[in-house]
PDB file of C-alpha atoms in Angstrom:
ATOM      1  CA  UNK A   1     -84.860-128.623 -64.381  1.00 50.00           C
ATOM      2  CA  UNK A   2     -86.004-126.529 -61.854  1.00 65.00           C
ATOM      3  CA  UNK A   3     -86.771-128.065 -58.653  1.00 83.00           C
ATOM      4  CA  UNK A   4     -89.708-126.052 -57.650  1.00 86.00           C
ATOM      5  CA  UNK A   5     -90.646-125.409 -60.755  1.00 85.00           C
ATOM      6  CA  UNK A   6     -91.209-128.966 -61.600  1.00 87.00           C
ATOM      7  CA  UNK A   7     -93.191-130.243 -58.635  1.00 91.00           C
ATOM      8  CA  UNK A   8     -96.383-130.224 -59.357  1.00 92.00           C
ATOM      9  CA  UNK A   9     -99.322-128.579 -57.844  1.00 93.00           C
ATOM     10  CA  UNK A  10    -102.321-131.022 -56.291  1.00 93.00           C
ATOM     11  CA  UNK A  11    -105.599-129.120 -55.851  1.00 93.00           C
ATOM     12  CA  UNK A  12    -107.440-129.713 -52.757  1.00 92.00           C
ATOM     13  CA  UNK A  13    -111.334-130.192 -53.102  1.00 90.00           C
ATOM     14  CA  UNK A  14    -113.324-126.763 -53.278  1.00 90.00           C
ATOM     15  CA  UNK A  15    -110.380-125.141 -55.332  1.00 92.00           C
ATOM     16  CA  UNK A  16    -111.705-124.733 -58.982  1.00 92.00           C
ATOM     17  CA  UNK A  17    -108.813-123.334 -61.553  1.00 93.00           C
ATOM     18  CA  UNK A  18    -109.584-121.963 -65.019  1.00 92.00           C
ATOM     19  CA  UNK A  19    -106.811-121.550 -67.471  1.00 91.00           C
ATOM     20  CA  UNK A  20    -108.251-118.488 -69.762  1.00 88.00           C
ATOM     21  CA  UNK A  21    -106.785-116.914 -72.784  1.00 86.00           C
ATOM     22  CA  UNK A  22    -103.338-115.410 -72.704  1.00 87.00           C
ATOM     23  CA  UNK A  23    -102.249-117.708 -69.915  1.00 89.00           C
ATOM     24  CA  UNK A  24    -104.444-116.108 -67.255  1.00 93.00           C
ATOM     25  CA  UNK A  25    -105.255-118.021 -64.606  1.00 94.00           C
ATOM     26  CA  UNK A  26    -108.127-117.924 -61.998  1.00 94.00           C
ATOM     27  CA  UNK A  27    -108.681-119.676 -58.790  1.00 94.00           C
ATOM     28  CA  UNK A  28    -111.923-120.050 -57.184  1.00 94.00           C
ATOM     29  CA  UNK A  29    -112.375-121.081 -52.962  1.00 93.00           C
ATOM     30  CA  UNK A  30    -113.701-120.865 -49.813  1.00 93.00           C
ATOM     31  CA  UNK A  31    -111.473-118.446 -49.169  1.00 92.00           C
ATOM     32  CA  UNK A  32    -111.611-115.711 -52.412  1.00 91.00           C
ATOM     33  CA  UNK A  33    -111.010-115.820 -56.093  1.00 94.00           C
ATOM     34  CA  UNK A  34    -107.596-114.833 -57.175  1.00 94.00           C
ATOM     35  CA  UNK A  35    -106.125-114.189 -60.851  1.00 94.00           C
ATOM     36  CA  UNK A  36    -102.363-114.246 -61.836  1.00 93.00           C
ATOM     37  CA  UNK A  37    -100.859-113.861 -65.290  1.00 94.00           C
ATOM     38  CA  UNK A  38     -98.340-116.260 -66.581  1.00 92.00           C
ATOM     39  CA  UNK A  39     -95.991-115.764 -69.103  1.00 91.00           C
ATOM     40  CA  UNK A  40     -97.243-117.079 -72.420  1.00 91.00           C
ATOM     41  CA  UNK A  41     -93.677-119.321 -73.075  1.00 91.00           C
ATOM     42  CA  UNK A  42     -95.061-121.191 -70.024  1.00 91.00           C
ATOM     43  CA  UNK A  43     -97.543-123.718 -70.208  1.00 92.00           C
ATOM     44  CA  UNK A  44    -100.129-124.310 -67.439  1.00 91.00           C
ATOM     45  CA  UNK A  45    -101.587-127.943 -67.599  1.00 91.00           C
ATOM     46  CA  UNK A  46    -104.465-129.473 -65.446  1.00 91.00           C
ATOM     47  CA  UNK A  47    -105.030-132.646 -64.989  1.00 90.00           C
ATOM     48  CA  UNK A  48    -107.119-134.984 -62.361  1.00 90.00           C
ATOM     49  CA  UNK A  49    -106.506-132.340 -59.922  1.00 89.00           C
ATOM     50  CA  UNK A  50    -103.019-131.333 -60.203  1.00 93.00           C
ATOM     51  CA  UNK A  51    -101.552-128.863 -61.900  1.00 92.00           C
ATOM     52  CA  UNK A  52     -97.965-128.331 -63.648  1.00 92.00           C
ATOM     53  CA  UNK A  53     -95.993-125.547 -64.900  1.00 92.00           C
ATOM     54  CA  UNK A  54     -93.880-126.486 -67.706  1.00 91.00           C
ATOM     55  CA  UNK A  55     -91.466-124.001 -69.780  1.00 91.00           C
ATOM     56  CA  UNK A  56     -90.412-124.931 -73.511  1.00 91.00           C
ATOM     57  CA  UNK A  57     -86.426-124.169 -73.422  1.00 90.00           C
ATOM     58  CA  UNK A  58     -83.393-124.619 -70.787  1.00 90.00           C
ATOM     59  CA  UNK A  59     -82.427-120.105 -71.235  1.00 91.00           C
ATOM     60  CA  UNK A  60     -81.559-118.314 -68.604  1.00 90.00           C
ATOM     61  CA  UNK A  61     -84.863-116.501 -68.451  1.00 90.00           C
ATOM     62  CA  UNK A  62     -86.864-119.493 -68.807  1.00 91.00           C
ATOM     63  CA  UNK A  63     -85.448-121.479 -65.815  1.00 89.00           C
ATOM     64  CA  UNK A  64     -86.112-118.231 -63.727  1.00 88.00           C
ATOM     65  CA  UNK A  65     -89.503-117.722 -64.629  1.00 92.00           C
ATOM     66  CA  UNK A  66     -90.349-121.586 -64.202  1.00 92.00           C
ATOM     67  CA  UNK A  67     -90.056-121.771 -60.336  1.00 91.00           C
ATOM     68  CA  UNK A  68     -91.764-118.405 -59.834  1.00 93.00           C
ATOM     69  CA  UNK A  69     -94.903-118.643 -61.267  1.00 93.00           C
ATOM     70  CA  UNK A  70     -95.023-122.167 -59.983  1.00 93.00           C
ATOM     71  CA  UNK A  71     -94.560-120.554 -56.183  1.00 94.00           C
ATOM     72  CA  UNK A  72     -96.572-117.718 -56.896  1.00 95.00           C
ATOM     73  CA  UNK A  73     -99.842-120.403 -58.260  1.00 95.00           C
ATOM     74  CA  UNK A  74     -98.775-122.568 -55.567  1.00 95.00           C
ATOM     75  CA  UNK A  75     -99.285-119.419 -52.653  1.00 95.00           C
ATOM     76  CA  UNK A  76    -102.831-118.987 -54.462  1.00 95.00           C
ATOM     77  CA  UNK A  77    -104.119-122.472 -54.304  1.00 94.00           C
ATOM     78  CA  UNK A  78    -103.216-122.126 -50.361  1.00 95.00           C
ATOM     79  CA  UNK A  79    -104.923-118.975 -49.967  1.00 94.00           C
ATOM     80  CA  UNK A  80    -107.815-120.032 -51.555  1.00 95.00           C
ATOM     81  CA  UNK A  81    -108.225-122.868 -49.684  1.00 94.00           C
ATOM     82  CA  UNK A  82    -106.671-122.211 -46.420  1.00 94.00           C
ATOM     83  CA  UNK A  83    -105.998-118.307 -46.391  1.00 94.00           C
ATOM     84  CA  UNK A  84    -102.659-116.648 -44.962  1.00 96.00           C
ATOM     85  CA  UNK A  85    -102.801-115.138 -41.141  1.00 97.00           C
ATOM     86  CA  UNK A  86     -99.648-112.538 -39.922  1.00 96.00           C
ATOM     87  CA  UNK A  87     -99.858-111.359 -36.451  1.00 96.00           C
ATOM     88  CA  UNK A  88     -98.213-107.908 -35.639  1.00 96.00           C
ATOM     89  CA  UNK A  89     -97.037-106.726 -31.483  1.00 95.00           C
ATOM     90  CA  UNK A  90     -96.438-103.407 -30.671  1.00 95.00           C
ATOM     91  CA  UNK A  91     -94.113-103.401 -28.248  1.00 93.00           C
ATOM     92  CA  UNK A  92     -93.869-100.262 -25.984  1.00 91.00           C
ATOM     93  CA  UNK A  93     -95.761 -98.102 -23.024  1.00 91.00           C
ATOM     94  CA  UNK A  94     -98.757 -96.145 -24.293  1.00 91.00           C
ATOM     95  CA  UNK A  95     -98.828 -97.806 -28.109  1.00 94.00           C
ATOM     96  CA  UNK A  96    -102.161 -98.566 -28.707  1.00 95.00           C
ATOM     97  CA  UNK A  97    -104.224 -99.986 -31.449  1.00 95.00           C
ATOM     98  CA  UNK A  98    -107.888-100.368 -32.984  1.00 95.00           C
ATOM     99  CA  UNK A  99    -109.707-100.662 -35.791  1.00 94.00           C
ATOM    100  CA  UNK A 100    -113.367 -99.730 -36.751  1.00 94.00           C
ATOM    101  CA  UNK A 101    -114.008-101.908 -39.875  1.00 93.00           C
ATOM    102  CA  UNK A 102    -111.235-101.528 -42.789  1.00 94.00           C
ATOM    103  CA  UNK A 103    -110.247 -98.231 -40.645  1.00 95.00           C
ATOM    104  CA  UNK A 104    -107.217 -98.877 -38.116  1.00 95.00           C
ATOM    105  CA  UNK A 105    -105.835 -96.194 -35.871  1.00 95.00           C
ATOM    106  CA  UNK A 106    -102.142 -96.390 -34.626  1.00 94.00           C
ATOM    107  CA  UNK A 107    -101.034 -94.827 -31.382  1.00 95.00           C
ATOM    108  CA  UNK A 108     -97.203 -95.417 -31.721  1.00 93.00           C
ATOM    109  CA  UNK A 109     -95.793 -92.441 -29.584  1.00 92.00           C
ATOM    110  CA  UNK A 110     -96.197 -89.470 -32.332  1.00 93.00           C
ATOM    111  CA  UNK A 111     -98.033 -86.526 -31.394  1.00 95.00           C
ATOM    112  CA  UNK A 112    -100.700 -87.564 -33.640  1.00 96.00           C
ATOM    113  CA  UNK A 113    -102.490 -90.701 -34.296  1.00 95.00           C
ATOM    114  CA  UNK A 114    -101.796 -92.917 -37.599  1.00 95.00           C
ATOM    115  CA  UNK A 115    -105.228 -94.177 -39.882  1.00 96.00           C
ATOM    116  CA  UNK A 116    -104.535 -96.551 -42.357  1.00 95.00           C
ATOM    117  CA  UNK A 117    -106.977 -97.626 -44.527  1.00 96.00           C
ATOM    118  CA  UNK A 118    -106.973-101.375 -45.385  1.00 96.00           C
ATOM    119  CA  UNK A 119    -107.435-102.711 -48.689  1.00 95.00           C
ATOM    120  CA  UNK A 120    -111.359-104.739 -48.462  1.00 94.00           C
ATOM    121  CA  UNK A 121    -109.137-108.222 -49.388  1.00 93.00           C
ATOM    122  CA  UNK A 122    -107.674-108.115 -45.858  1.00 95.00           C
ATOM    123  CA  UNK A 123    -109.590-108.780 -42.706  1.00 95.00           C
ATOM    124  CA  UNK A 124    -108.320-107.268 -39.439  1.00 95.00           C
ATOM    125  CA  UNK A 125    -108.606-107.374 -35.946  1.00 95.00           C
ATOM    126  CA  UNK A 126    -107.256-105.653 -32.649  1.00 95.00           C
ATOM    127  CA  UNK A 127    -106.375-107.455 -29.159  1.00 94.00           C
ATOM    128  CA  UNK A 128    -105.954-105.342 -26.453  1.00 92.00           C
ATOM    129  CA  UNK A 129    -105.279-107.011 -22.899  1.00 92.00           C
ATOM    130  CA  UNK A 130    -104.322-105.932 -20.130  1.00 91.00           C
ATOM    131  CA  UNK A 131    -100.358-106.525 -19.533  1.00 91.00           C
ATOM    132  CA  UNK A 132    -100.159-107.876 -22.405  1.00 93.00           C
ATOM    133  CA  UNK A 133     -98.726-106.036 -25.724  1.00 93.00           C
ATOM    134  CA  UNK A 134    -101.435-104.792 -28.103  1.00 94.00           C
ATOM    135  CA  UNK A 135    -101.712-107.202 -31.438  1.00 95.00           C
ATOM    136  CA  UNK A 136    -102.812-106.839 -34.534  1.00 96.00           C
ATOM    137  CA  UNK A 137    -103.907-109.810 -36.536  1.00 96.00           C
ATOM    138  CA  UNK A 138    -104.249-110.030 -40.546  1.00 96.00           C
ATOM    139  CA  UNK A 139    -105.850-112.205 -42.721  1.00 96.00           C
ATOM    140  CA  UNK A 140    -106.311-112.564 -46.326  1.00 95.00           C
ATOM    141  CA  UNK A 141    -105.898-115.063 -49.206  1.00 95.00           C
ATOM    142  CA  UNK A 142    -103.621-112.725 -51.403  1.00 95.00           C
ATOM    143  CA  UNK A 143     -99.818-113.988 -49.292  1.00 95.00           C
ATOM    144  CA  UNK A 144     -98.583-110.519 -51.624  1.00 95.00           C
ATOM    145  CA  UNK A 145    -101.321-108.392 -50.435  1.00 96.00           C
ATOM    146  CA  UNK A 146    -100.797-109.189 -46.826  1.00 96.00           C
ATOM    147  CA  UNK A 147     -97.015-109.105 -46.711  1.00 96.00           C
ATOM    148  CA  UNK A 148     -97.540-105.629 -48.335  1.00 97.00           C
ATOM    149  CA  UNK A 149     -99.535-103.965 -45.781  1.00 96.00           C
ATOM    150  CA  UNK A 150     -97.578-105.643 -42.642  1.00 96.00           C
ATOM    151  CA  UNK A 151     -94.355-104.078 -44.086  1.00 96.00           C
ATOM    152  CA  UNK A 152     -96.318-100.554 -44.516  1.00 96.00           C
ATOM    153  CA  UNK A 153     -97.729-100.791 -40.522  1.00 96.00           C
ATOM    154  CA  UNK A 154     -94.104-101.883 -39.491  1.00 95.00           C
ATOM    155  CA  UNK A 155     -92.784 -98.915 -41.538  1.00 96.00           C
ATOM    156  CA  UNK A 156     -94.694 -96.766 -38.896  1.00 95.00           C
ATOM    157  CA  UNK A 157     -92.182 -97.550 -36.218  1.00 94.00           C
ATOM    158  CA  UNK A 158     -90.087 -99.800 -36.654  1.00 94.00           C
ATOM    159  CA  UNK A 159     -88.460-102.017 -33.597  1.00 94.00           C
ATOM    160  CA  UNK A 160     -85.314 -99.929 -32.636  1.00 93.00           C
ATOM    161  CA  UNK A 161     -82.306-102.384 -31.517  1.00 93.00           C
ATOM    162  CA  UNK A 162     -81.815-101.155 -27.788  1.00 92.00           C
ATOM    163  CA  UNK A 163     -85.244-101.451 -25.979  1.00 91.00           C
ATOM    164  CA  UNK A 164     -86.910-103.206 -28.888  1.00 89.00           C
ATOM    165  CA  UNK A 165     -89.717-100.673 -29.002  1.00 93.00           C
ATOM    166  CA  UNK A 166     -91.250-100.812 -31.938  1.00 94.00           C
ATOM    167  CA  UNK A 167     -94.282-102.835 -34.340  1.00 95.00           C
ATOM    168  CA  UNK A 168     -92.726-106.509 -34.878  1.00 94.00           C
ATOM    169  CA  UNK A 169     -93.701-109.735 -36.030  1.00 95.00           C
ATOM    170  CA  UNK A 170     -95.132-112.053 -33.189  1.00 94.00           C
ATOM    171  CA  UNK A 171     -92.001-114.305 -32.572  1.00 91.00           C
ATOM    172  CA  UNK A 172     -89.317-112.550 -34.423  1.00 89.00           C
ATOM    173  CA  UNK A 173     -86.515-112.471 -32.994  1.00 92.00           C
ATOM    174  CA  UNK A 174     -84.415-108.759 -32.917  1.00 89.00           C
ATOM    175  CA  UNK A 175     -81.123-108.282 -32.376  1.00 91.00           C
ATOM    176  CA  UNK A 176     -79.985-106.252 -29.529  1.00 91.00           C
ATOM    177  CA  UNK A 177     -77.420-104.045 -28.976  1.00 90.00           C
ATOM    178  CA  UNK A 178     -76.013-103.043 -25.473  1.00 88.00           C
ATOM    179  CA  UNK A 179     -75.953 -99.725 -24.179  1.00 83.00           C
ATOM    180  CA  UNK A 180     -73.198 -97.526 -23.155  1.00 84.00           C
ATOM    181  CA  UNK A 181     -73.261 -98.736 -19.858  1.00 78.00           C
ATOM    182  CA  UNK A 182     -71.518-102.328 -20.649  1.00 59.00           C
ATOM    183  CA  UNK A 183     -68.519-102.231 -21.449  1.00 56.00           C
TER     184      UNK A 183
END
């Protein structure tokens, strides 16, 4: 068996789950609603507030499936209840950010300014201090959703090995290369 697949799921209080027709399943919380398909050789179960994921046979594609649509019901239940957060830092003189509503404008050191328009799911906001690096925080209850658009802003500039100028996550760590200088 599949050890994340066959852990089992308790549902905090506020998080309602309905297990529709052709396996699709719907999560209601403070946070959102959020719908995911499972496979129909997978069997959803609900029970006194916890919820299981069981598969019929021991194949290949079976055992695979298992653990990911267990993770991937398991990252919903958290979102609707507690909701993800990602914080980005741009990191370099005269990168800017801000946002007016869904609407966020990137000064990363192009000759022109970058607008990206964020999906309504995701809520953003700016911080701008003063000698401090400009940060943009995310938050949303789809994890998928907000991993995708923090991988399309870092795509914008990403952090360059050297000087580490660049949009990265707040506390990654980057690897740095020397210059020509040591030697």
């Amino acid at each position: 068996m599949s050890r994340i697949g066959k852990s089992p799921i308790t549902l905090p209080s506020g998080v309602a789950v309905t297990v529709g027709e052709d396996n699709l399943i719907t999560l209601k919380g403070p946070k959102g609603e959020l719908t995911q398909h499972v496979n129909r050789d997978l069997k959803v179960e609900v029970e006194n507030g916890i919820l299981t994921v069981e598969r019929p046979t021991d194949e290949k594609e079976h055992r695979a499936m298992h653990g990911l649509y267990r993770s991937l019901i398991n990252n919903m239940v958290i979102g609707v209840s507690e909701g993800f957060k990602k914080e980005l830092e741009l990191v370099g003189v005269g990168y800017r950010v801000t946002n007016n509503g869904q609407l966020l404008e990137l000064s990363l050191g192009f000759t022109h300014n970058i607008y990206l328009e964020l999906p309504k799911e995701v809520k953003v906001e700016t911080k701008m201090e003063r000698n401090k690096n400009p940060l943009i925080i995310l938050e949303s209850a789809d994890k998928q959703l907000l991993g995708q658009v923090c991988a399309k802003i870092r795509s914008f500039r990403k952090p360059e090995p050297y000087k580490g100028k660049g949009v990265k996550f707040v506390g990654e760590q980057l690897r740095r290369k020397s210059g020509k200088t040591a030697g």
